[in-house]
PDB file of C-alpha atoms in Angstrom:
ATOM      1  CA  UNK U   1      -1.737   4.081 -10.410  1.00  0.00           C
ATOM      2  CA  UNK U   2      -2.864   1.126  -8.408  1.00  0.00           C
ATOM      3  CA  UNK U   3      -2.779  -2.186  -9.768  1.00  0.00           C
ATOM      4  CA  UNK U   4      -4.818  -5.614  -8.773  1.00  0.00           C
ATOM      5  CA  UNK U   5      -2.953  -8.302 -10.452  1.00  0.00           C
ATOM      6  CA  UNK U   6      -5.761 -11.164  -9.585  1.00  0.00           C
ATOM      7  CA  UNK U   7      -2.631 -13.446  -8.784  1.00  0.00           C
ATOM      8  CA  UNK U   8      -2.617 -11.947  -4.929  1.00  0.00           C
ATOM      9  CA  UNK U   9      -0.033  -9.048  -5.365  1.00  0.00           C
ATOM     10  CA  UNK U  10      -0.986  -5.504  -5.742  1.00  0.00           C
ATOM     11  CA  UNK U  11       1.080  -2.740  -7.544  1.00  0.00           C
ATOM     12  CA  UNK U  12       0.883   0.483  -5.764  1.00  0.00           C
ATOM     13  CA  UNK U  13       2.275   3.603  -7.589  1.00  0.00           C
ATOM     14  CA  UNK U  14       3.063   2.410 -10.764  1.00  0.00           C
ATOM     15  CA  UNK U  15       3.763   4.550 -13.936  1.00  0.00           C
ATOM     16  CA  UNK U  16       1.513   3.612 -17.021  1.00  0.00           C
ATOM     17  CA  UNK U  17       2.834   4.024 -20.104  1.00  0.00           C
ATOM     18  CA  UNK U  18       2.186   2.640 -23.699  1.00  0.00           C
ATOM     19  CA  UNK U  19       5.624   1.872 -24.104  1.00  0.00           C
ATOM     20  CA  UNK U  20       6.339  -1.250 -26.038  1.00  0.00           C
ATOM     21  CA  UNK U  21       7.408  -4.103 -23.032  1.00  0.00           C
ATOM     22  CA  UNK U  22       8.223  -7.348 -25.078  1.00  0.00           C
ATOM     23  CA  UNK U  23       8.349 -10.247 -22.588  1.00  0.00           C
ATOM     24  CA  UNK U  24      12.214 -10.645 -21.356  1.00  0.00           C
ATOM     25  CA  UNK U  25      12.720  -7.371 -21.407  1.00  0.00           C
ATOM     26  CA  UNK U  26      10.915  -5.703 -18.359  1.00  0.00           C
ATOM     27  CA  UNK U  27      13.614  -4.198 -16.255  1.00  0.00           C
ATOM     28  CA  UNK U  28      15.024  -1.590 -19.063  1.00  0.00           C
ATOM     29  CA  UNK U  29      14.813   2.061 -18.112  1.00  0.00           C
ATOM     30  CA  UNK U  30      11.376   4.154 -19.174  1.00  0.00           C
ATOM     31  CA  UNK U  31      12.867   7.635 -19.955  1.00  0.00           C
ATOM     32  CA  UNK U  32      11.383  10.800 -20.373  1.00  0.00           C
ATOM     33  CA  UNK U  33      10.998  13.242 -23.309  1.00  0.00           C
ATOM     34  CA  UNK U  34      14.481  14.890 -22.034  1.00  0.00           C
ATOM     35  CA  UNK U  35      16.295  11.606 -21.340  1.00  0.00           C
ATOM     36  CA  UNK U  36      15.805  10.963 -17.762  1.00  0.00           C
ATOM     37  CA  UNK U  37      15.078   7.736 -16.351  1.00  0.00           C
ATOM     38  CA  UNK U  38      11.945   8.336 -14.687  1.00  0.00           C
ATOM     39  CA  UNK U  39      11.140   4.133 -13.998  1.00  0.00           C
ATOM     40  CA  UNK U  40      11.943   0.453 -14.601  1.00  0.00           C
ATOM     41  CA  UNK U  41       9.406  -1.387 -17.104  1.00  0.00           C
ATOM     42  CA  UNK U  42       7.687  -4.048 -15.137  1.00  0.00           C
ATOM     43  CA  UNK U  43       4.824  -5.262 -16.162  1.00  0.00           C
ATOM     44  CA  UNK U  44       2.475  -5.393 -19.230  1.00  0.00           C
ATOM     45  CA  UNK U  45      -1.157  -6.349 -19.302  1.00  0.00           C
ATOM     46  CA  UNK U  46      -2.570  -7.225 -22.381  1.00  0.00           C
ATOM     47  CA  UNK U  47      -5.354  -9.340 -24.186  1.00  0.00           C
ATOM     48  CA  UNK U  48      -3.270 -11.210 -25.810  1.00  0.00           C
ATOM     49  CA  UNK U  49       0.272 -12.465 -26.286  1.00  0.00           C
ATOM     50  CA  UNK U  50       3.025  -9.796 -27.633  1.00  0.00           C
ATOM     51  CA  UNK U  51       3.606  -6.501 -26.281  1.00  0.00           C
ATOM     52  CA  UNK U  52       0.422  -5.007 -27.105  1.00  0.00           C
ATOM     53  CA  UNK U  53      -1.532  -2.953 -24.393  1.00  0.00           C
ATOM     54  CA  UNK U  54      -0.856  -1.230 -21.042  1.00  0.00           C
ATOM     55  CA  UNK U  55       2.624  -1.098 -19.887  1.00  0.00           C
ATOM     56  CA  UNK U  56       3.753  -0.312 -15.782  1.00  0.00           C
ATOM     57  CA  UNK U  57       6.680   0.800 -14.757  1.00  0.00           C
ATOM     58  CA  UNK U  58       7.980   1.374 -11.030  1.00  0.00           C
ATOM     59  CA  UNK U  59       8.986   4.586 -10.420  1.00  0.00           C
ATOM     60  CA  UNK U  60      12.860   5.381 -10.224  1.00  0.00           C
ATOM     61  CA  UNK U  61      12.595   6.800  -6.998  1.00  0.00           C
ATOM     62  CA  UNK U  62      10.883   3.580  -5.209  1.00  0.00           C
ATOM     63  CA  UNK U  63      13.784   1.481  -7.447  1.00  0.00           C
ATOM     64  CA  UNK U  64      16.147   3.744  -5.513  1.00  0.00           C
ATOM     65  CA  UNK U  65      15.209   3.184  -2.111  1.00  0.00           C
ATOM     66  CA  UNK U  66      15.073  -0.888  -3.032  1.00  0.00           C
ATOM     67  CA  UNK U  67      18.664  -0.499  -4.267  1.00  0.00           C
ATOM     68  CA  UNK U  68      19.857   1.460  -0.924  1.00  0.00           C
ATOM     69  CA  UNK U  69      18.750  -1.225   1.028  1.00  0.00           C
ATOM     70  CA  UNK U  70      20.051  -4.193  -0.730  1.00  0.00           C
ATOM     71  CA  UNK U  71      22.785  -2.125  -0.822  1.00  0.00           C
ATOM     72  CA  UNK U  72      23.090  -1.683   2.556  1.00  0.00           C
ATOM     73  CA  UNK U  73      21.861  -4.535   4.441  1.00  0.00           C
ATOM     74  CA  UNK U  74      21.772  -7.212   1.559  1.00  0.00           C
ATOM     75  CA  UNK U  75      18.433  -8.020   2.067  1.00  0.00           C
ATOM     76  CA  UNK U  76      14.761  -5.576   1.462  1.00  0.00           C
ATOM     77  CA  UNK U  77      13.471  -5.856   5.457  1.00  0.00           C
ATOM     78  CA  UNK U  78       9.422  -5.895   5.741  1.00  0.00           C
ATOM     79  CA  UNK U  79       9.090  -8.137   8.897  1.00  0.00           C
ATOM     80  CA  UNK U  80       7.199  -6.148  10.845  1.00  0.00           C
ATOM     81  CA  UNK U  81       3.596  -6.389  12.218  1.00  0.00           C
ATOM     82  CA  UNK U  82       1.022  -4.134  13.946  1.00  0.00           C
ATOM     83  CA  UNK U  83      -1.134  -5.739  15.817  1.00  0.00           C
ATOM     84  CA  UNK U  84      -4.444  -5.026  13.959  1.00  0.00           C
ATOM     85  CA  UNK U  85      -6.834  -7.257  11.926  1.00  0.00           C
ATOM     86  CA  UNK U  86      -9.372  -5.368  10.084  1.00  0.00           C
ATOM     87  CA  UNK U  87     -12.357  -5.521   7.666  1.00  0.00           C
ATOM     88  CA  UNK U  88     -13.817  -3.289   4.073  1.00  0.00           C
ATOM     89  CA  UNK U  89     -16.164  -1.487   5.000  1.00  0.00           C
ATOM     90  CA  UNK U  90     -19.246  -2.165   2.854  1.00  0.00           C
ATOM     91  CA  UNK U  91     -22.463  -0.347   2.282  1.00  0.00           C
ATOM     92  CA  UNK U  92     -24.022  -2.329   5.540  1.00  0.00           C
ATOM     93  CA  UNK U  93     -21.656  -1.559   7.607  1.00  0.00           C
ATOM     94  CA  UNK U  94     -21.459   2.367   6.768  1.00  0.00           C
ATOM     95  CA  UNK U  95     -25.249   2.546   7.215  1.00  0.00           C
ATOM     96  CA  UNK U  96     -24.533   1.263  10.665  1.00  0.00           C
ATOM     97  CA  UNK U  97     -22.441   3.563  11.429  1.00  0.00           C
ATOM     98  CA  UNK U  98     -24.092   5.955  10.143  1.00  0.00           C
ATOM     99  CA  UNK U  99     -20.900   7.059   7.146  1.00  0.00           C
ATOM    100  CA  UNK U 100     -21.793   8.951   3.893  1.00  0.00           C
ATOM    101  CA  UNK U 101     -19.863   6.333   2.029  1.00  0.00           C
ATOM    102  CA  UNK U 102     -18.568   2.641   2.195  1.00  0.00           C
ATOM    103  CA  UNK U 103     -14.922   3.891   3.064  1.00  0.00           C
ATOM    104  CA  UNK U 104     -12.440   2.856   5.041  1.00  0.00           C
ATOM    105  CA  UNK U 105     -11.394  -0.018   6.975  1.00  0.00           C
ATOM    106  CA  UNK U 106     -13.378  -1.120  10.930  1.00  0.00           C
ATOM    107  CA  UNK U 107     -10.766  -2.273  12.995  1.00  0.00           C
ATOM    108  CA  UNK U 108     -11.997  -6.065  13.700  1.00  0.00           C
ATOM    109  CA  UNK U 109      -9.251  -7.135  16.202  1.00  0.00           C
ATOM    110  CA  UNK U 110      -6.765  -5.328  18.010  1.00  0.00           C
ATOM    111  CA  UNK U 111      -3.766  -7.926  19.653  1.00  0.00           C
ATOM    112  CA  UNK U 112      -3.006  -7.619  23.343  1.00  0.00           C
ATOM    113  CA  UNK U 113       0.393  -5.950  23.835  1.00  0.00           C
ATOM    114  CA  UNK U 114       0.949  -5.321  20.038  1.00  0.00           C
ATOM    115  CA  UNK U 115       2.066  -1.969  18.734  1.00  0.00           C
ATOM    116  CA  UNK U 116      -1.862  -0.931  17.937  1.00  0.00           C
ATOM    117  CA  UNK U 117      -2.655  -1.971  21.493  1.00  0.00           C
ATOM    118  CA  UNK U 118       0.258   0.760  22.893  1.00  0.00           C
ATOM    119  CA  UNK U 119      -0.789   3.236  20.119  1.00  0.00           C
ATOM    120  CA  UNK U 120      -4.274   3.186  21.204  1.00  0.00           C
ATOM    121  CA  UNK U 121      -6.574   1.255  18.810  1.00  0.00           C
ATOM    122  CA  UNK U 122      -9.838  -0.328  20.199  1.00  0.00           C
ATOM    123  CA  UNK U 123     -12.204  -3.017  18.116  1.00  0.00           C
ATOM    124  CA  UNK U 124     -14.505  -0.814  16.409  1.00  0.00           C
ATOM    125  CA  UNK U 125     -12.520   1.848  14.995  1.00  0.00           C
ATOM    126  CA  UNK U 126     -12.534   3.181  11.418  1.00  0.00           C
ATOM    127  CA  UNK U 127      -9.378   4.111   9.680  1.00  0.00           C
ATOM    128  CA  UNK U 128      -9.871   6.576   7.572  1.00  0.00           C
ATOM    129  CA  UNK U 129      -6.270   8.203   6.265  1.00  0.00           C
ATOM    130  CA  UNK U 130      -2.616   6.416   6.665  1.00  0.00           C
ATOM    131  CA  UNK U 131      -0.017   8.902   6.264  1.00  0.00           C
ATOM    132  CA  UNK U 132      -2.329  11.509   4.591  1.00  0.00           C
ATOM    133  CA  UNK U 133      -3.448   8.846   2.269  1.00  0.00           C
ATOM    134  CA  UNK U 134      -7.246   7.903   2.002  1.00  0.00           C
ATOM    135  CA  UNK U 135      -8.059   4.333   2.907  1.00  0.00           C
ATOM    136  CA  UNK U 136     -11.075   2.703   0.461  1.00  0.00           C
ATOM    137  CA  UNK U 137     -10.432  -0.704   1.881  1.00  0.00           C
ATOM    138  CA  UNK U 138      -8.331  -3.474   2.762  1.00  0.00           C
ATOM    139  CA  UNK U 139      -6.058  -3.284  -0.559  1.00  0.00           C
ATOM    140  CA  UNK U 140      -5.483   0.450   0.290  1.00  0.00           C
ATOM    141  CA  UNK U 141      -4.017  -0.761   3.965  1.00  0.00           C
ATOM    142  CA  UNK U 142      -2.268  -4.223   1.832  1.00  0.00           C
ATOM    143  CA  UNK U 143      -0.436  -1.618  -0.768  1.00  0.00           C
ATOM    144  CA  UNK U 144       0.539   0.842   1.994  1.00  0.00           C
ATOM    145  CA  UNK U 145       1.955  -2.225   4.094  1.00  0.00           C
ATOM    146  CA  UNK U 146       4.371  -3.452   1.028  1.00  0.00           C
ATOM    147  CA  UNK U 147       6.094   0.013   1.061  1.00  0.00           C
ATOM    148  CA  UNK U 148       6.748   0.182   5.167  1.00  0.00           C
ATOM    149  CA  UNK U 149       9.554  -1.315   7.378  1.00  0.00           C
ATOM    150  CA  UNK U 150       9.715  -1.828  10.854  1.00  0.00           C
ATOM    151  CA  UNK U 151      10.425   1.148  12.495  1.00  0.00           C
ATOM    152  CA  UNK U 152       8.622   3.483  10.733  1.00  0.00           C
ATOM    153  CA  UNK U 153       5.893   5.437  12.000  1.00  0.00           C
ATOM    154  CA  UNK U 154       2.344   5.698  10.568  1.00  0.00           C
ATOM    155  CA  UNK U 155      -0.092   8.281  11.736  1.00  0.00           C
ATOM    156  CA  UNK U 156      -3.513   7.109  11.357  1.00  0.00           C
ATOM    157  CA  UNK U 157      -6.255   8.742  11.492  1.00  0.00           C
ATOM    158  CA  UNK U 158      -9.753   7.233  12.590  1.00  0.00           C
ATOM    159  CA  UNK U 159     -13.440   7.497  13.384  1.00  0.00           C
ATOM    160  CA  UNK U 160     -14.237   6.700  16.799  1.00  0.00           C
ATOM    161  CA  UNK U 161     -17.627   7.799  18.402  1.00  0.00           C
ATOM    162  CA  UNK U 162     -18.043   9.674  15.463  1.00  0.00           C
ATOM    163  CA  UNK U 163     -15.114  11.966  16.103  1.00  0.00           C
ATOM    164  CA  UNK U 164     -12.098  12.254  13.982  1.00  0.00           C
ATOM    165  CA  UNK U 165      -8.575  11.697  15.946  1.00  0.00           C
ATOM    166  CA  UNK U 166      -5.162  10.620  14.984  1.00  0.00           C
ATOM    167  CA  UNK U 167      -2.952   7.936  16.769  1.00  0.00           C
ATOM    168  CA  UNK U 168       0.685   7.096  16.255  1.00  0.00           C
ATOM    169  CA  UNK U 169       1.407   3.602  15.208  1.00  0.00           C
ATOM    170  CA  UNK U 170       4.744   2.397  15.167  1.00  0.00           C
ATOM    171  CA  UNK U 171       5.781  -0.575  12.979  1.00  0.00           C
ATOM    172  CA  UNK U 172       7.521  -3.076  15.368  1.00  0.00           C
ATOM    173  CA  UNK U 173       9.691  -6.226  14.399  1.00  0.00           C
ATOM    174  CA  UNK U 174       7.624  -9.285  14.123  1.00  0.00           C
ATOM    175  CA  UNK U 175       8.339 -11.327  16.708  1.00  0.00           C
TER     176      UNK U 175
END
């Protein structure tokens, strides 16, 4: 489940559960009907004060890959960049184009020598799918971005002259 705080962070991927999370203790284990830690209570939203109302909890296995890293490196790296400033696509812009929906992202700038620029991007293009995942908009692209780390590679696939293709786009250290 994907969550818009209103406070400028999105949670991607959370568990919801109806577990009781009492304010001070988010971070205890959410466990499974056999005992298994399946996540770490975050989060509760609620209309009022108490612990009342819809609990989130990040999976185990995303707590996991946190943990290796801290583990390893002391530090949880995101400072990479790719290159690409893009835009929602609204119900305007997909009759323009000619889309059966308002889907997707338009690709609204593409830096010179940036890691979109080598991977092929040009101003105009519609991302469609990151990774196998469906883009709606810019918070799909946001919640995808908190996940990655430089060096990984995305492949994206887009709309361009109203044929499908998919280019490589490696994340590169910001510079």
């Amino acid at each position: 489940m994907n969550i818009n705080a209103g406070d400028n962070h999105s949670y991607r991927g959370m568990i919801q559960t109806d577990a009781s999370i009492n304010s001070g203790n988010s971070g205890g284990p959410l466990i499974n009907s056999v005992g298994e830690v399946i996540g770490v209570n975050s989060v509760i939203f609620t209309p009022n004060q108490g612990s009342v109302g819809v609990g989130f909890a990040v999976p185990s296995n995303r707590v996991k890959r946190v943990l290796d890293e801290l583990k390893k490196s002391g530090k949880v790296d995101r400072d990479y960049w790719t290159g690409l400033d893009v835009q929602t696509i609204d119900s305007r812009v997909a009759r323009y184009f000619g889309l059966d929906r308002a889907e997707g992202v338009i690709v609204s700038d593409v830096k010179r020598n940036s890691p979109a620029s080598r991977a092929g991007f040009k101003v105009g293009d519609i991302i469609v799918e990151i990774n196998n995942e469906r883009i709606t908009g810019e918070e799909s692209i946001n919640g995808l971005a908190a996940d990655a780390r430089p060096g990984e590679l995305w492949k994206v696939r887009i709309l361009r002259d109203k044929q499908y293709q998919t280019l490589e786009l490696k994340l590169e250290r910001n510079q």
